[in-house]
CSV table of C-alpha atoms in Angstrom, one decimal:
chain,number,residue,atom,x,y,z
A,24,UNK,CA,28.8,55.2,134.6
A,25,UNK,CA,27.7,55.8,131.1
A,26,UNK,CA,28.9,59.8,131.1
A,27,UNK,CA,32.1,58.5,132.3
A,28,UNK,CA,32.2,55.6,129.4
A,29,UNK,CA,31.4,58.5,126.8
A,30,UNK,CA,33.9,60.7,128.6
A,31,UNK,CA,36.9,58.5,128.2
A,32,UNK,CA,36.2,56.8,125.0
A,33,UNK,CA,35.8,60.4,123.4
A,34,UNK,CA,39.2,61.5,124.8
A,35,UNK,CA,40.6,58.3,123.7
A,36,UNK,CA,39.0,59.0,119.9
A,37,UNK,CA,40.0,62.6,120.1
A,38,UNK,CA,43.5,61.5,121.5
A,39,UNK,CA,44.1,58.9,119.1
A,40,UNK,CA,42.9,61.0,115.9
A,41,UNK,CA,45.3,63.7,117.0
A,42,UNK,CA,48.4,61.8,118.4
A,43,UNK,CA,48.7,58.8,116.4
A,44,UNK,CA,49.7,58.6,112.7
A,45,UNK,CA,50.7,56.0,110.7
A,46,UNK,CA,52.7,57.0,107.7
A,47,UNK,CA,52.5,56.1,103.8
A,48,UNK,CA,55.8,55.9,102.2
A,49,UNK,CA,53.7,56.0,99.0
A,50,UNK,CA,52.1,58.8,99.0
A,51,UNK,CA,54.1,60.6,101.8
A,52,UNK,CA,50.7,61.1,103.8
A,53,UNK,CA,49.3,59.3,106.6
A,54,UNK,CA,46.3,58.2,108.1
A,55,UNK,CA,44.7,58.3,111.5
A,56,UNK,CA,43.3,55.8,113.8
A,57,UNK,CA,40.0,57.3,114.7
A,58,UNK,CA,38.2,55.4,112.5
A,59,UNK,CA,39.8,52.5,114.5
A,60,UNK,CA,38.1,53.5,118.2
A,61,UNK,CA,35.0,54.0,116.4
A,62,UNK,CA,35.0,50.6,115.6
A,63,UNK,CA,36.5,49.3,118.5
A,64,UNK,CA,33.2,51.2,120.4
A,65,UNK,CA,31.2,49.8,117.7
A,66,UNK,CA,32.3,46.0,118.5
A,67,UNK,CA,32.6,46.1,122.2
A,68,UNK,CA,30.4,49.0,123.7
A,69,UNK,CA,27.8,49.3,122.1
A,70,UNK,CA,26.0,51.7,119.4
A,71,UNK,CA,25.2,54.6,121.8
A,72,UNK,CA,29.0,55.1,123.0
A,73,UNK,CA,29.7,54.7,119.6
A,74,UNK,CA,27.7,57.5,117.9
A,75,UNK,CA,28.4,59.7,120.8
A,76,UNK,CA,32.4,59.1,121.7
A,77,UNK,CA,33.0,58.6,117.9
A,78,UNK,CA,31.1,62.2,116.8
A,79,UNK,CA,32.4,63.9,119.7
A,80,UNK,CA,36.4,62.4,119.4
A,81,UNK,CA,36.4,63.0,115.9
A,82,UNK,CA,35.0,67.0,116.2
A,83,UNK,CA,37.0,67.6,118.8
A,84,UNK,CA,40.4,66.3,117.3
A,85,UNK,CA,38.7,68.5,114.0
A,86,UNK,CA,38.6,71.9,116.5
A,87,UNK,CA,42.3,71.0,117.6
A,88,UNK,CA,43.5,70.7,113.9
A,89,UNK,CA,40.7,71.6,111.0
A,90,UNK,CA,37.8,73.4,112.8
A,91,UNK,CA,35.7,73.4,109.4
A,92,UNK,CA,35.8,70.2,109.0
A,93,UNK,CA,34.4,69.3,112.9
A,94,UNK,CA,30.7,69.9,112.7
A,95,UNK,CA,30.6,67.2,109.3
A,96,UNK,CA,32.9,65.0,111.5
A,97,UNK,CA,30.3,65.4,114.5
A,98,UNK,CA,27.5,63.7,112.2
A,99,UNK,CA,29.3,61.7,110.0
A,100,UNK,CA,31.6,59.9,112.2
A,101,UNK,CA,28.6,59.4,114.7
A,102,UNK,CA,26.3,58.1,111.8
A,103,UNK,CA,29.4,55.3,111.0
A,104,UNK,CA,29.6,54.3,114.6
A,105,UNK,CA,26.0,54.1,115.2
A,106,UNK,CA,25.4,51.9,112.4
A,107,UNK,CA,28.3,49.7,112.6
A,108,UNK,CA,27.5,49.0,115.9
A,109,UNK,CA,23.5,48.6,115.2
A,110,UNK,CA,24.9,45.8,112.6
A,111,UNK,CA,27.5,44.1,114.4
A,112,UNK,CA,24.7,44.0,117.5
A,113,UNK,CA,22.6,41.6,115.6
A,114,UNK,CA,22.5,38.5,117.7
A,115,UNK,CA,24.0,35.2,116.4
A,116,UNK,CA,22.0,31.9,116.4
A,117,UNK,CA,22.3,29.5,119.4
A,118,UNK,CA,24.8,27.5,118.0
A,119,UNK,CA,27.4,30.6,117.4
A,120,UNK,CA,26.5,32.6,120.3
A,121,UNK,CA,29.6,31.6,122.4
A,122,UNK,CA,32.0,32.9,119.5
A,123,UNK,CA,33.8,36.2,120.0
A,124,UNK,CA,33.8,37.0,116.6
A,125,UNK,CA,30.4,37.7,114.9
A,126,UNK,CA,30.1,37.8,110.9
A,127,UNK,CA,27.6,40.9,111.4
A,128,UNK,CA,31.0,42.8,112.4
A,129,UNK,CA,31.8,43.1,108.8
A,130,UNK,CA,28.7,43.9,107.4
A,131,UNK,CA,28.7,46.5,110.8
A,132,UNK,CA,32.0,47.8,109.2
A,133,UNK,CA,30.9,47.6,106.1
A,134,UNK,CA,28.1,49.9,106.8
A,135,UNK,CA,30.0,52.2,108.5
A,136,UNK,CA,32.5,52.5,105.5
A,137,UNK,CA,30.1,53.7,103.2
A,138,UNK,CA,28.0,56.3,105.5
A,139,UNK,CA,31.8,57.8,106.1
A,140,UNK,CA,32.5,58.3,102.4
A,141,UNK,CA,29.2,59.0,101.0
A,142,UNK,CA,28.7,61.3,104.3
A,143,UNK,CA,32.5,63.2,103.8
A,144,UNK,CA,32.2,62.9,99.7
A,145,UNK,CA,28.6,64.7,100.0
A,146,UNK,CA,29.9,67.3,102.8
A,147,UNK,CA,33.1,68.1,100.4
A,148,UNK,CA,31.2,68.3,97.7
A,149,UNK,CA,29.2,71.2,99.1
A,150,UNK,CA,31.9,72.5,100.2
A,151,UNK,CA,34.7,72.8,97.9
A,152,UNK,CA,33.2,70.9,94.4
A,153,UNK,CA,33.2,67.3,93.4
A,154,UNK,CA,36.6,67.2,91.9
A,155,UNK,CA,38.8,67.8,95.1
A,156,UNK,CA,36.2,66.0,97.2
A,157,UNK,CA,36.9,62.8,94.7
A,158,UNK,CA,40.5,63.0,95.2
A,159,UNK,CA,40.0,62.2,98.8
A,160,UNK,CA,37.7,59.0,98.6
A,161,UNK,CA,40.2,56.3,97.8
A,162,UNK,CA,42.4,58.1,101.2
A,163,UNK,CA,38.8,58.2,103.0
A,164,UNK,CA,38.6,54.4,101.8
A,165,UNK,CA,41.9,52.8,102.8
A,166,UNK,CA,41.5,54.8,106.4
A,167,UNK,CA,38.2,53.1,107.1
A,168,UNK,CA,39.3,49.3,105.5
A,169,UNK,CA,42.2,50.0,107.5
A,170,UNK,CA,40.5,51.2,110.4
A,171,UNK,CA,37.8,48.3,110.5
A,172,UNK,CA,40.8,45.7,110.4
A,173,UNK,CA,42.8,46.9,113.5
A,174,UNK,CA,39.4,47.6,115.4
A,175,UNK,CA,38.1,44.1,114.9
A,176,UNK,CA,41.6,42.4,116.0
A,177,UNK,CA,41.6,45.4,118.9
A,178,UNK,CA,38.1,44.3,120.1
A,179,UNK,CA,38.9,40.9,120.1
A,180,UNK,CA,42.4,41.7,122.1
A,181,UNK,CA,40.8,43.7,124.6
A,182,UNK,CA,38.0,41.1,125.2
A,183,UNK,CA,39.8,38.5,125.8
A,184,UNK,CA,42.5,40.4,128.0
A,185,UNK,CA,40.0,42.7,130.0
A,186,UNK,CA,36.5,40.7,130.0
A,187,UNK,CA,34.8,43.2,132.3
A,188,UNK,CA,34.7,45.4,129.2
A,189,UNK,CA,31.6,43.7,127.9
A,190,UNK,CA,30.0,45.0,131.1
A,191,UNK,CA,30.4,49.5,129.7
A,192,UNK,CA,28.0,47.9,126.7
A,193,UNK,CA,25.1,50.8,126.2
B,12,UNK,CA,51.0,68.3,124.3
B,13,UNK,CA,47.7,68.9,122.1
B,14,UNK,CA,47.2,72.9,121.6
B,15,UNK,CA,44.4,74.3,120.5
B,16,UNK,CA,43.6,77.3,118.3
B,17,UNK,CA,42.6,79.3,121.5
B,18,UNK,CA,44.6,82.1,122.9
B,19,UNK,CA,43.7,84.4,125.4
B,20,UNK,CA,43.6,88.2,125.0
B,21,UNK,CA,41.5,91.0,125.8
B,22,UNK,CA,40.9,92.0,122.6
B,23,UNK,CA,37.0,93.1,121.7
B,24,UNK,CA,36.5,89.7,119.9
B,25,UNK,CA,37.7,87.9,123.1
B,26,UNK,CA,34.9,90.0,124.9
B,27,UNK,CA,32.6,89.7,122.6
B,28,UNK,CA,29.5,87.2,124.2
B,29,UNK,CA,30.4,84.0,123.5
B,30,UNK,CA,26.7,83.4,122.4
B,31,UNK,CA,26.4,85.3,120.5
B,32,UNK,CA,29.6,84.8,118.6
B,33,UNK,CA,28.4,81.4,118.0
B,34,UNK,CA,25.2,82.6,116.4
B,35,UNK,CA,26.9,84.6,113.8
B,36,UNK,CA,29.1,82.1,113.1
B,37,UNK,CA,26.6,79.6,112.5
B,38,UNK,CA,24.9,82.1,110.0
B,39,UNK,CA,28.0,83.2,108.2
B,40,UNK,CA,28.6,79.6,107.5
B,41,UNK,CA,24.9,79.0,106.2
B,42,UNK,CA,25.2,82.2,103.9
B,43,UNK,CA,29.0,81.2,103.0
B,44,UNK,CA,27.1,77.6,101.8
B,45,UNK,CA,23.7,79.4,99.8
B,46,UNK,CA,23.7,79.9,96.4
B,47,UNK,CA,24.3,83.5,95.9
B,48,UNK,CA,26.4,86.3,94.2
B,49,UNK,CA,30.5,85.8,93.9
B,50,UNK,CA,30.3,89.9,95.0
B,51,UNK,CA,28.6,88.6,98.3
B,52,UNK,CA,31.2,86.1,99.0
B,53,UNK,CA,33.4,88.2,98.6
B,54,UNK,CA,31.8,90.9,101.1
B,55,UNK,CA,31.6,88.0,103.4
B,56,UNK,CA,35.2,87.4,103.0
B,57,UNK,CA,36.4,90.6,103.4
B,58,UNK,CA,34.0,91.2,106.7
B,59,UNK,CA,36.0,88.4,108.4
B,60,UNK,CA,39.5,89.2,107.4
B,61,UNK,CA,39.0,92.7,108.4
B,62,UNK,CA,37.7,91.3,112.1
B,63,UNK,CA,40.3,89.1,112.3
B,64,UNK,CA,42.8,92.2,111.7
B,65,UNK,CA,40.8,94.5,113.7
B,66,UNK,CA,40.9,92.2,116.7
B,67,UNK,CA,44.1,90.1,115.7
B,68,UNK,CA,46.9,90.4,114.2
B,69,UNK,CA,47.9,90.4,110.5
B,70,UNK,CA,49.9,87.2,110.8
B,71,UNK,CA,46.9,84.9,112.4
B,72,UNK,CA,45.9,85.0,109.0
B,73,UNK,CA,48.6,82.6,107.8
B,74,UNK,CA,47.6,79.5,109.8
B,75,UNK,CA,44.5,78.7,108.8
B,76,UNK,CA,45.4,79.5,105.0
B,77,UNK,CA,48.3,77.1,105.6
B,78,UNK,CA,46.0,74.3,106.8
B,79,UNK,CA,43.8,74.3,103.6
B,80,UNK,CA,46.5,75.5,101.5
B,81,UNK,CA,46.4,72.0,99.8
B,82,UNK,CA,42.3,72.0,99.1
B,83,UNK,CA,42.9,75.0,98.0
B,84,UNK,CA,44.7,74.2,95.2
B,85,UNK,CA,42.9,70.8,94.3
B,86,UNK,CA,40.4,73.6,94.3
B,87,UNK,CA,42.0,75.6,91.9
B,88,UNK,CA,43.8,72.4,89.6
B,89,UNK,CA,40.1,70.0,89.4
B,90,UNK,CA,37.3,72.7,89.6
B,91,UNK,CA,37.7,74.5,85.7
B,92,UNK,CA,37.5,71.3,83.6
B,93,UNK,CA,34.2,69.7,85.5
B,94,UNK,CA,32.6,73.0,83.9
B,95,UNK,CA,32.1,73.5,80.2
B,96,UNK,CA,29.6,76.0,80.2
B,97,UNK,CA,29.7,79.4,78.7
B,98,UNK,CA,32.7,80.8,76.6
B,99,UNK,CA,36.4,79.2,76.4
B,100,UNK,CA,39.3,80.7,77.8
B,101,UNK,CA,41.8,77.5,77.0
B,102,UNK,CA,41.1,74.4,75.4
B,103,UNK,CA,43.5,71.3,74.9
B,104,UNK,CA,43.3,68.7,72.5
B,105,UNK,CA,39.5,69.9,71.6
B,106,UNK,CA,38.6,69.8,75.5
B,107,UNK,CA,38.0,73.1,77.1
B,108,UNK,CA,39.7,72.9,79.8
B,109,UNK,CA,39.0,76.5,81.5
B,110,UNK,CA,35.8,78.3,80.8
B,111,UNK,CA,34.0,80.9,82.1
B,112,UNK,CA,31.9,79.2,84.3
B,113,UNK,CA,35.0,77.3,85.6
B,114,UNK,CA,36.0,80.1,86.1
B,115,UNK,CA,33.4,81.8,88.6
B,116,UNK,CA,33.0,78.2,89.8
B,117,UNK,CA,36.5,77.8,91.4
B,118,UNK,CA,36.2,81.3,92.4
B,119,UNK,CA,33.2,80.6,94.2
B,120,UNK,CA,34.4,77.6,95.9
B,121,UNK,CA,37.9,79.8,97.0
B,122,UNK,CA,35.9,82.4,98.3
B,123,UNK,CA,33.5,79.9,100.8
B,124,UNK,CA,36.6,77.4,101.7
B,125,UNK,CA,38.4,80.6,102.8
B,126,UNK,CA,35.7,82.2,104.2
B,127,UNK,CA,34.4,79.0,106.7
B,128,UNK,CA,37.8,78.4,107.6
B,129,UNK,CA,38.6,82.2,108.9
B,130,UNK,CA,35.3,82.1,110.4
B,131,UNK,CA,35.7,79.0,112.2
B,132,UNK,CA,39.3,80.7,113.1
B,133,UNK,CA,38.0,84.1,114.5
B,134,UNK,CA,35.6,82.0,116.6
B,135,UNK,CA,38.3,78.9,118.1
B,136,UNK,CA,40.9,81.9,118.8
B,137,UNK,CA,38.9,83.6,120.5
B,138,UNK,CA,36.3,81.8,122.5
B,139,UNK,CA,37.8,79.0,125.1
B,140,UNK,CA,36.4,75.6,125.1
B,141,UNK,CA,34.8,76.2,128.6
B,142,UNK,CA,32.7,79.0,127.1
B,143,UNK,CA,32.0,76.9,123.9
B,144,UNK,CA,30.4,74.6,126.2
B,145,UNK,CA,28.5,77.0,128.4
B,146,UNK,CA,26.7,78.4,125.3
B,147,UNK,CA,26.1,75.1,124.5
B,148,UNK,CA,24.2,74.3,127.5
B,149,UNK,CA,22.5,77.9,127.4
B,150,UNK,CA,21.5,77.2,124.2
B,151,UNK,CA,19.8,73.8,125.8
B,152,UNK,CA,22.2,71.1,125.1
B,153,UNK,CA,21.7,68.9,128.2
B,154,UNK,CA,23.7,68.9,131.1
B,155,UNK,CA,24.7,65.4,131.4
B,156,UNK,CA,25.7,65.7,127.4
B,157,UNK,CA,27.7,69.1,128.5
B,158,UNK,CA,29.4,67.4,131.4
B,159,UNK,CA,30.9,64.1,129.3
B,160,UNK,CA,32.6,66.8,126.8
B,161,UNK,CA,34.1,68.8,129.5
B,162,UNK,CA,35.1,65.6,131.8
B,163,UNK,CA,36.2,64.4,127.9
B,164,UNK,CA,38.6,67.8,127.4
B,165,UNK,CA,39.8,67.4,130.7
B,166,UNK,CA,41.1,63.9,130.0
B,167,UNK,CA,42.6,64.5,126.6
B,168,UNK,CA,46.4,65.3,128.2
B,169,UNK,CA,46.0,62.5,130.6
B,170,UNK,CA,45.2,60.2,128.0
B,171,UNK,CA,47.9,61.7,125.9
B,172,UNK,CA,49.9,61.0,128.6
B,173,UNK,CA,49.2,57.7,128.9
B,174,UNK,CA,49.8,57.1,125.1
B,175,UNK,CA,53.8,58.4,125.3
B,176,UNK,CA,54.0,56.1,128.6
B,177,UNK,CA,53.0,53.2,126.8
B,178,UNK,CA,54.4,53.9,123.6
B,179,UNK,CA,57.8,54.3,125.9
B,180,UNK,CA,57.4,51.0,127.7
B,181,UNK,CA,56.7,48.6,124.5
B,182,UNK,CA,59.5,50.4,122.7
B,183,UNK,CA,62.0,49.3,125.6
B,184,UNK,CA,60.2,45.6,125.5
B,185,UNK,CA,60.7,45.8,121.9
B,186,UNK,CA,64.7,47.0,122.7
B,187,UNK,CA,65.1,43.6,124.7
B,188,UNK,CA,63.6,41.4,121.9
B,189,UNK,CA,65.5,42.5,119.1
B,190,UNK,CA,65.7,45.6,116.4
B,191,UNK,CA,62.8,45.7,115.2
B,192,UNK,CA,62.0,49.5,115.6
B,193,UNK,CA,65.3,49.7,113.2
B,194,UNK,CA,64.9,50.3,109.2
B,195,UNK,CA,62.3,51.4,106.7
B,196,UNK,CA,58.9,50.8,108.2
B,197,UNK,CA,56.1,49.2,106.1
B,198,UNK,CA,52.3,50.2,107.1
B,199,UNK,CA,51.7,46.8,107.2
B,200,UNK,CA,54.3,46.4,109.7
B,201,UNK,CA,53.6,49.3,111.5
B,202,UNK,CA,50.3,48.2,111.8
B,203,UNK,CA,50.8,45.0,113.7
B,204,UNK,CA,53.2,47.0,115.4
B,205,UNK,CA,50.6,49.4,116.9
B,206,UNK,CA,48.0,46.5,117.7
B,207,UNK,CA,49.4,45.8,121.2
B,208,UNK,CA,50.4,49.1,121.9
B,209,UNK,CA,46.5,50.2,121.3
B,210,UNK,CA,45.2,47.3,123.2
B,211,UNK,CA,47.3,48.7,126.6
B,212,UNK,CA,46.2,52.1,125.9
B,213,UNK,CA,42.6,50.6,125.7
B,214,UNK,CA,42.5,48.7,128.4
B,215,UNK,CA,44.1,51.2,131.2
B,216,UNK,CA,41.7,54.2,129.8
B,217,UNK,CA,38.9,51.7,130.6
B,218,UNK,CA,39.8,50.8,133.6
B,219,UNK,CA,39.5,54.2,134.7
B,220,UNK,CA,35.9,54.9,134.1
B,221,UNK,CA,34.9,52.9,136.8
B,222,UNK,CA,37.0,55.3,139.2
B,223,UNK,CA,35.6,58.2,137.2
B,224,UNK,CA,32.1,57.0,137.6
B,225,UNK,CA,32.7,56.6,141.4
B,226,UNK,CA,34.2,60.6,141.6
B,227,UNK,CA,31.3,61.4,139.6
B,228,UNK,CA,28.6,59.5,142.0
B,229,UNK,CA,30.3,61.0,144.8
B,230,UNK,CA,29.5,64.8,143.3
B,231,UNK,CA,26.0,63.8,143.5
B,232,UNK,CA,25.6,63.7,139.4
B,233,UNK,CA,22.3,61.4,138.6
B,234,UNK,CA,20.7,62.2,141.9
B,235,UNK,CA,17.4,63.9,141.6
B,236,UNK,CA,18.7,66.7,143.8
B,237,UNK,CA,21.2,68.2,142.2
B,238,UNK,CA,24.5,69.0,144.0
B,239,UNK,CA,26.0,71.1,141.6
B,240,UNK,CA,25.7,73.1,138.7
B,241,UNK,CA,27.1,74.6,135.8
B,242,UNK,CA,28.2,78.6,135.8
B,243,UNK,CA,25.8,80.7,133.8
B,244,UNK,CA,27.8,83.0,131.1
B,245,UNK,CA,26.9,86.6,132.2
B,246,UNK,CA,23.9,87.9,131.5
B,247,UNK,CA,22.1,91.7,131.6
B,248,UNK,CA,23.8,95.0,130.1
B,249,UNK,CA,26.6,93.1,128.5
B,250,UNK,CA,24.8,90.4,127.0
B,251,UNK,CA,22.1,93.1,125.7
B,252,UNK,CA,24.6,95.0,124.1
B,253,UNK,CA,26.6,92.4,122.1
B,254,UNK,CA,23.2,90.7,120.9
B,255,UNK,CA,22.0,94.1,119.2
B,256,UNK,CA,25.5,93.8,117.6
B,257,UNK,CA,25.1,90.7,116.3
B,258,UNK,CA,21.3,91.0,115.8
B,259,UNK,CA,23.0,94.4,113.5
B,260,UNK,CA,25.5,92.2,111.8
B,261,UNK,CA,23.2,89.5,111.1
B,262,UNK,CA,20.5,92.1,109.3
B,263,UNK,CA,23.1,93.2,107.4
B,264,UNK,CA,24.3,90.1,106.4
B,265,UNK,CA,21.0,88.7,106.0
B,266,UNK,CA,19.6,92.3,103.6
B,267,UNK,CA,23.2,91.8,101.3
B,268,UNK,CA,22.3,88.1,100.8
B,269,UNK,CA,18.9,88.8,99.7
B,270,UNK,CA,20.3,91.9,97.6
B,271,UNK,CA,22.7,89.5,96.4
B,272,UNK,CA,20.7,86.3,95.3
């Protein structure tokens, strides 16, 4: 059962990275939504499909489109789901146990926001100088607010829609 | 729907062991991120761009340039004024904005962007993901690990698939309900838009693992006894002959650095 939880949620990661693209009429760019299914793994399955769908999705949407980039996305992307999920695991007190919604989700996200930018602003740093690497931190930013935001109101829509998914947990 | 960079071909690089291909590409990019000489960057450089027409053609150049094109010249535009060092070429308003060592800085950081991206190039046209993941397991990845990337690879289309599908049905719903797919879409509009498309995406890849895991049970995978097993990349003559290559191009590479440093 748990290959086949990896198996899907990294195609799904990979899938999503690749496919889906949400466009900024500011800045004529776009972000992606695999910072979302990180954090939708995070929140609902747990922190080992998490490091391992999200660092595998991510790398393997980088081989499809910017190969260099897919051995930092490997570690970095699996670092952020690892510890958002590690975060957002923490249990609740009696009283709020019963809630969906667990205030260690944005500390979780929170988490996982800074080890992607301080992990992709170290990594582009090595590789091609601080100054280009800074340009892409408020982009790197905005993706993983962005991202957090849609996977918490995703995890809490597919919880409450398809309750067997809190059984895939590992 | 999703390519990838692969290609088939019978070219020497596509016979080359995949292996042992991943060895040298794992050292060039090690060397390409050391400290050393611009000269031995550019030897690096110039290695790889003369496999790639060797083996390839002139024109697989262009992609991968095209895809960094835009690093490139951040690379070019940021680099010089973070580095004040040694004499001044240009200077505005009492700032030096381009000095030598901004100079051989941005140079530096061309030369390794380029040269990482080509290499990652050579290797992704050349070497199919099924080998990529043989190596990978010769090289004592484990096989349960091996075998959620390749079931994961294998689903990528059908979850692609299943994306348009959905996409498809929500825009018809959306049809019915009025125009709201009309006009100048705001992110956070787009946004909220996406929300229930994701959730049906999520919840009908899900409910596929449980019929994956089943298929998977029925192979066997998890019992103690194994059922199946992977394919072993060749081995013998072949194998011995492209590692003394690459054990050759890895002295080589390995005697310029330290010449170099």
């Amino acid at each position: 059962m748990r290959i086949a939880v990896v198996a899907v949620l990294t195609a799904v990661t990979a899938v999503l990275t690749v496919l889906v693209r949400i466009p900024v009429p500011a800045t004529k760019g776009y972000f992606n939504l695999g910072d979302t299914v990180i954090y939708f793994c995070a929140f609902s399955l747990g922190p080992v499909t998490a490091l391992l769908a999200g660092g595998a999705g991510t790398a393997i949407a980088d081989l499809i489109g910017y190969p260099t980039f897919a051995p930092i996305s490997l570690f970095v992307h699996g670092l952020q789901g690892l510890a958002a999920a590690l975060i957002a695991g923490i249990p609740l007190g009696k009283a709020r146990r019963r809630r969906p919604f667990s205030p260690y989700w944005l500390a979780g996200a929170g988490a996982g926001t800074l080890i992607m930018c301080a992990g992709y602003l170290g990594a582009e740093t090595v590789m091609y100088g601080f100054g280009p690497a800074l340009t892409e931190l408020p982009f790197n930013l905005v993706q993983n607010v962005i991202g957090a935001a849609v996977g918490i109101s995703l995890s809490l829509a597919v919880r409450k829609a398809y309750p067997p998914v809190e059984e895939l947990r590992w | 729907m999703i390519g990838t960079f692969y290609r088939p071909g019978r070219t020497f690089l596509h016979r080359f062991d995949p292996r042992c291909k991943l060895v040298l590409l794992l050292l060039f990019v090690v060397l390409f991120l050391l400290p050393l000489r611009l000269a031995f960057y550019a030897g690096c450089l110039l290695a790889v761009v003369l496999l790639i027409l060797a083996g390839l053609k002139a024109r697989e150049l262009l992609p991968p340039l095209r895809l960094i094109g835009a690093i490139l010249l951040l690379v070019v535009v940021l680099t010089p004024p973070l580095h004040r060092q040694g004499p001044v070429y240009v200077r505005v308003l009492g700032w030096p904005l381009l000095t030598a060592a901004g100079v051989r800085e941005t140079v530096r950081l061309l030369l390794r962007l380029a040269g990482i991206t080509l290499a990652f190039f050579v290797f992704l046209r050349t070497t199919s993901p099924e080998e990529l993941l043989l190596s990978l397991r010769w090289f004592g990845l484990p096989f349960h690990a091996v075998l959620a990337l390749q079931i994961a690879l294998q689903y990528i289309p059908t979850v692609g698939d299943l994306y348009l599908q959905v996409v498809e049905a929500h825009r018809l719903r959306r049809c019915e309900q009025g125009p709201l797919a009309a006009g100048r879409r705001r992110l956070r509009r787009t946004v909220k838009e996406l929300l229930p498309v994701l959730t049906s995406i999520l919840i009908l890849a899900i409910r596929r693992i449980t019929l994956l895991a089943m298929a998977l049970e029925l192979r066997g995978v998890g019992l103690k006894t194994r059922r199946t097993s992977y394919a072993t990349l060749p081995a013998g003559r072949s194998l011995l002959r492209d590692a003394l290559i690459a054990a050759a191009i890895a002295g080589a590479a390995l005697a310029a650095a330290v010449v170099f440093t």
